[in-house]
XYZ file of C-alpha atoms in Angstrom:
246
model
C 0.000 0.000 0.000
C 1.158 3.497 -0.957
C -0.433 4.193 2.586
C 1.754 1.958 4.449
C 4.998 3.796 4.646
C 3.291 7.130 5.965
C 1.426 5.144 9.014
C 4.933 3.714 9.807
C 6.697 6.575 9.859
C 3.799 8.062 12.184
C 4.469 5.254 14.217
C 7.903 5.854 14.586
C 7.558 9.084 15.672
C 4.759 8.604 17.925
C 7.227 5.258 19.638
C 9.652 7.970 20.283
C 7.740 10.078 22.299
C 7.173 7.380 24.597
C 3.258 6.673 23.943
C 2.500 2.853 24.540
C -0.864 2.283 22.729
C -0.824 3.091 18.850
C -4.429 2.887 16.821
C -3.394 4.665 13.722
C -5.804 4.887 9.978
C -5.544 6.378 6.909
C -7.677 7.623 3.931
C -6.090 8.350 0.471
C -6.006 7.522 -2.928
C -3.886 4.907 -4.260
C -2.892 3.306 -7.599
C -2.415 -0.098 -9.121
C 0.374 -0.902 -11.392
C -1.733 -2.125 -14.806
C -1.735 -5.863 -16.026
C -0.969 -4.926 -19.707
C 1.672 -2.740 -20.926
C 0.749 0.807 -22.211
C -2.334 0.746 -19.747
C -2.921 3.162 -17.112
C -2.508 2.451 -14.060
C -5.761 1.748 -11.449
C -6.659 4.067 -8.781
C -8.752 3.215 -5.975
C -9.436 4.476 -2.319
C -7.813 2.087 0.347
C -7.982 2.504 3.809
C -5.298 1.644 6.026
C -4.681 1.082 9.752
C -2.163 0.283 12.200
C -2.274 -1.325 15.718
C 0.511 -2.030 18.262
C 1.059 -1.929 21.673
C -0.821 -2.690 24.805
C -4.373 -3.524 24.026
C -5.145 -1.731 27.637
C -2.934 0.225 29.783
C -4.524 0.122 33.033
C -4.793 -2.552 35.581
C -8.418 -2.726 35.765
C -9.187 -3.836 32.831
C -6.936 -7.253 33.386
C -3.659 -8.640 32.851
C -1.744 -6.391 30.375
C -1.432 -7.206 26.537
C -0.020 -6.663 23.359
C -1.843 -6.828 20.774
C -1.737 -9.220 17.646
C -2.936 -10.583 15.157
C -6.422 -11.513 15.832
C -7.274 -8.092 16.974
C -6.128 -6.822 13.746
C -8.229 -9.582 11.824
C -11.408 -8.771 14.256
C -11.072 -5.510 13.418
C -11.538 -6.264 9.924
C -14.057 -8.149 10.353
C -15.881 -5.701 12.251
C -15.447 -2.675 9.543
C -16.735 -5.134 6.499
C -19.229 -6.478 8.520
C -20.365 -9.477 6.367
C -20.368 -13.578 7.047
C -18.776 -13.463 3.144
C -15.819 -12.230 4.561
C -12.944 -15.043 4.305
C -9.091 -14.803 5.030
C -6.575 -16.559 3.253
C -2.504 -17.392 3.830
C -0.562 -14.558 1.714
C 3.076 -13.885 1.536
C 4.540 -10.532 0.862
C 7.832 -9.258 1.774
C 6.041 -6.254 3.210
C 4.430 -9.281 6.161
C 5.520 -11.244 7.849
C 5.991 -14.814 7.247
C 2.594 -16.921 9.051
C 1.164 -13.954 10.366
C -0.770 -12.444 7.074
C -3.370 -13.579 5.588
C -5.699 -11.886 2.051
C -8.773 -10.509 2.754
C -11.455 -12.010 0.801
C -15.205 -11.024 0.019
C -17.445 -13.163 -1.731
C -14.450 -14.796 -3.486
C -12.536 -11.495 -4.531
C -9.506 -9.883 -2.673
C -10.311 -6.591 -0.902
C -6.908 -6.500 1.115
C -4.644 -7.817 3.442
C -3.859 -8.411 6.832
C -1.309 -9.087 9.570
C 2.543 -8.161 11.382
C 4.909 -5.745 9.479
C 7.697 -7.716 8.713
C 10.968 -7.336 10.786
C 12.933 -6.263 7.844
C 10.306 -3.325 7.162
C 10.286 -2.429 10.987
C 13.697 -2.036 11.235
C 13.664 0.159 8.379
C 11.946 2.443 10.285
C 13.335 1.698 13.499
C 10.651 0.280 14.972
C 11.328 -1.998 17.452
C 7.907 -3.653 18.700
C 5.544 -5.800 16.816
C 3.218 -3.534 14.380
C 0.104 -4.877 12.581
C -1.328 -3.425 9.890
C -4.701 -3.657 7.693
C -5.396 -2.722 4.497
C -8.657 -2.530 2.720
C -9.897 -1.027 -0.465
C -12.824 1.261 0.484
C -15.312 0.717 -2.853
C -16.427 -2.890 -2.605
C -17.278 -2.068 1.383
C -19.141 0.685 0.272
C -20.974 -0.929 -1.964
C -21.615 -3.801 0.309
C -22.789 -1.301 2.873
C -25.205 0.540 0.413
C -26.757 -3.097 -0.606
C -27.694 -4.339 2.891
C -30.724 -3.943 4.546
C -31.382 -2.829 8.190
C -33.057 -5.618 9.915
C -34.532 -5.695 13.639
C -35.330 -9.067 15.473
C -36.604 -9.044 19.288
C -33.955 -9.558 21.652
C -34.524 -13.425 22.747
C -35.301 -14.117 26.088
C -33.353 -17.922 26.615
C -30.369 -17.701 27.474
C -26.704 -18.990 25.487
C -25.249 -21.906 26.039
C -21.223 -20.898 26.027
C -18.791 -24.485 25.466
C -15.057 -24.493 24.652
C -13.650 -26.281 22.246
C -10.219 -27.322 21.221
C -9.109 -29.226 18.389
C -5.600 -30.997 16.743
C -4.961 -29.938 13.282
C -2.631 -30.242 10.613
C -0.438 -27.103 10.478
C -1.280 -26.174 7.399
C -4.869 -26.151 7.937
C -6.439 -22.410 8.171
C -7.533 -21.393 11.283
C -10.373 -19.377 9.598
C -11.792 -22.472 7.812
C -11.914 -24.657 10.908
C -13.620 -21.859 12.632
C -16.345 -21.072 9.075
C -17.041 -25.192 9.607
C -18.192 -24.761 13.488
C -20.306 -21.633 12.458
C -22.456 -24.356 10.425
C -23.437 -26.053 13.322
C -27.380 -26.093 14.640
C -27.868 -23.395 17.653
C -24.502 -22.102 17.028
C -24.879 -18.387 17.691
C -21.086 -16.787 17.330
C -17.706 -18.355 17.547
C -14.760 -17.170 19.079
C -10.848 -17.619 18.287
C -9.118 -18.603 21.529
C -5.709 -19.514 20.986
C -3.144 -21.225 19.210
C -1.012 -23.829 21.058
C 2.465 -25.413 19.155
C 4.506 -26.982 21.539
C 5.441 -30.105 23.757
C 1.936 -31.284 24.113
C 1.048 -31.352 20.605
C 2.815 -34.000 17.672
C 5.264 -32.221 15.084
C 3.496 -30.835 11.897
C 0.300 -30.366 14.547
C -0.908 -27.354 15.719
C -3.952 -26.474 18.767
C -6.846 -24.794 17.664
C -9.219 -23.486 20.653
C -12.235 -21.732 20.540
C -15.389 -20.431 22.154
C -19.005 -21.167 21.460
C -21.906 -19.365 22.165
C -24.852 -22.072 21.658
C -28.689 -20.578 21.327
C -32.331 -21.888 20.793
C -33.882 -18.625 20.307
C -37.722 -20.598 20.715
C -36.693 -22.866 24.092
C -33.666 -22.901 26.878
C -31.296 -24.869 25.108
C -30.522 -28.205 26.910
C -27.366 -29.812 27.739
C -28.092 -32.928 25.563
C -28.883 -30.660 22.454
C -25.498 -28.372 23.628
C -23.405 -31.614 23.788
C -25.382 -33.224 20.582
C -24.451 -29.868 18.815
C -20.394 -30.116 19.946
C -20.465 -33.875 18.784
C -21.794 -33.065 14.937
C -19.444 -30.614 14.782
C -16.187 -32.747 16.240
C -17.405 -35.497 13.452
C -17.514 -32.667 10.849
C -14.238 -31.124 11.586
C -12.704 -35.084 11.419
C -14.438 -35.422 7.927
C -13.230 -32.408 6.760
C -9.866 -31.483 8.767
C -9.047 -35.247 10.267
C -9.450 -32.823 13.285
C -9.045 -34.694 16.822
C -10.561 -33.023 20.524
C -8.009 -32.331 22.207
């Protein structure tokens, strides 16, 4: 992004003047280098924005820590707003290796994801971990302009919340094993826990956990359908992942 070397160099500053907690974004225009020779090139409006830091700086609001990059990814998730929204692995020597990913929307890239690269941080003498997103502003617009505004009463049975951890290849996206537990019945939202590679997990594996928030929006959901629900899914994720609970 033609935006990304101005929000670093804000962040560099900013670093040097002590502040802890960066949440940096961006407007302009940029331009795409054309396909064909003796084209034009493509300009578009692309938003960018930069995180790093401590996601809180004051002890009552828990345990102090940095962010990364699933609060970069949430955050994108939250601006497109849409369940078409998909990530996928991308490498760019702008990124860094494993911790970018495209952004996708209904099949077509709208941007990208994840850390500044070491190499580009040092660059600018940045020292900490810095993630960045960047999005192109038209198809979000558009998207925005096309949905409707719908109300629903605010149920009155409560949520059914369930963890649930699972061993996975390593090269098996954490965004599709999370898209396959959205698909299961009562399954209101899912969360991204953590990722676990270590001692307790085989080489070439990787820890996948997650939270659940389970609903019947006519009836109090029972622990049989909860635990019915968590099974289908497990036997979904082995079909599809050879996925095992950990």
């Amino acid at each position: 992004s033609r935006l990304l070397p101005s929000l670093l160099d804000v962040s560099r500053r900013n670093l040097n003047q002590q502040e802890r907690t960066l949440r940096l974004f961006e407007i302009g225009k940029c331009f795409s280098s054309p396909k064909e020779s003796g084209l034009l090139p493509t300009e578009h409006t692309e938003l960018s924005v930069l995180l790093c830091g401590p996601k809180n700086i004051s002890p009552w609001q828990g345990d102090i820590a940095t962010v990364d990059f699933f609060d970069i990814k949430g955050l994108a998730e939250r601006i497109v707003g849409s369940e078409n929204i998909t990530f996928s692995p991308f490498a760019n020597n702008g990124y860094r290796n494993g911790f970018s990913a495209k952004i996708n929307l209904a099949k077509k890239t709208i941007g990208f994801v994840g850390q500044v690269s070491s190499k580009l941080s040092e660059a600018f003498d940045i020292k900490q971990p810095v993630f960045i997103l960047e999005l192109q502003v038209d198809p979000i617009a558009t998207l925005w302009h096309k949905q409707a505004v719908r109300f629903s009463p605010i149920t009155k049975f409560p949520t059914a919340d369930r963890d649930l951890s699972v061993v996975v290849r390593d090269e098996v996206p954490q965004e599709d094993v999370r898209t396959t537990i959205t698909k299961g019945k009562w399954v209101e939202n899912v969360r991204f826990l953590d990722l676990y590679v270590g001692d307790q997990v085989k080489n070439g594996y990787k820890c996948l956990s997650f939270s659940l928030a389970l609903r019947n929006p006519a009836a109090t959901l029972t622990d049989k359908q909860a635990d019915s629900t968590i099974e289908a899914t497990l036997k979904q994720l082995s079909k599809l992942f050879d996925a095992k609970l950990r």
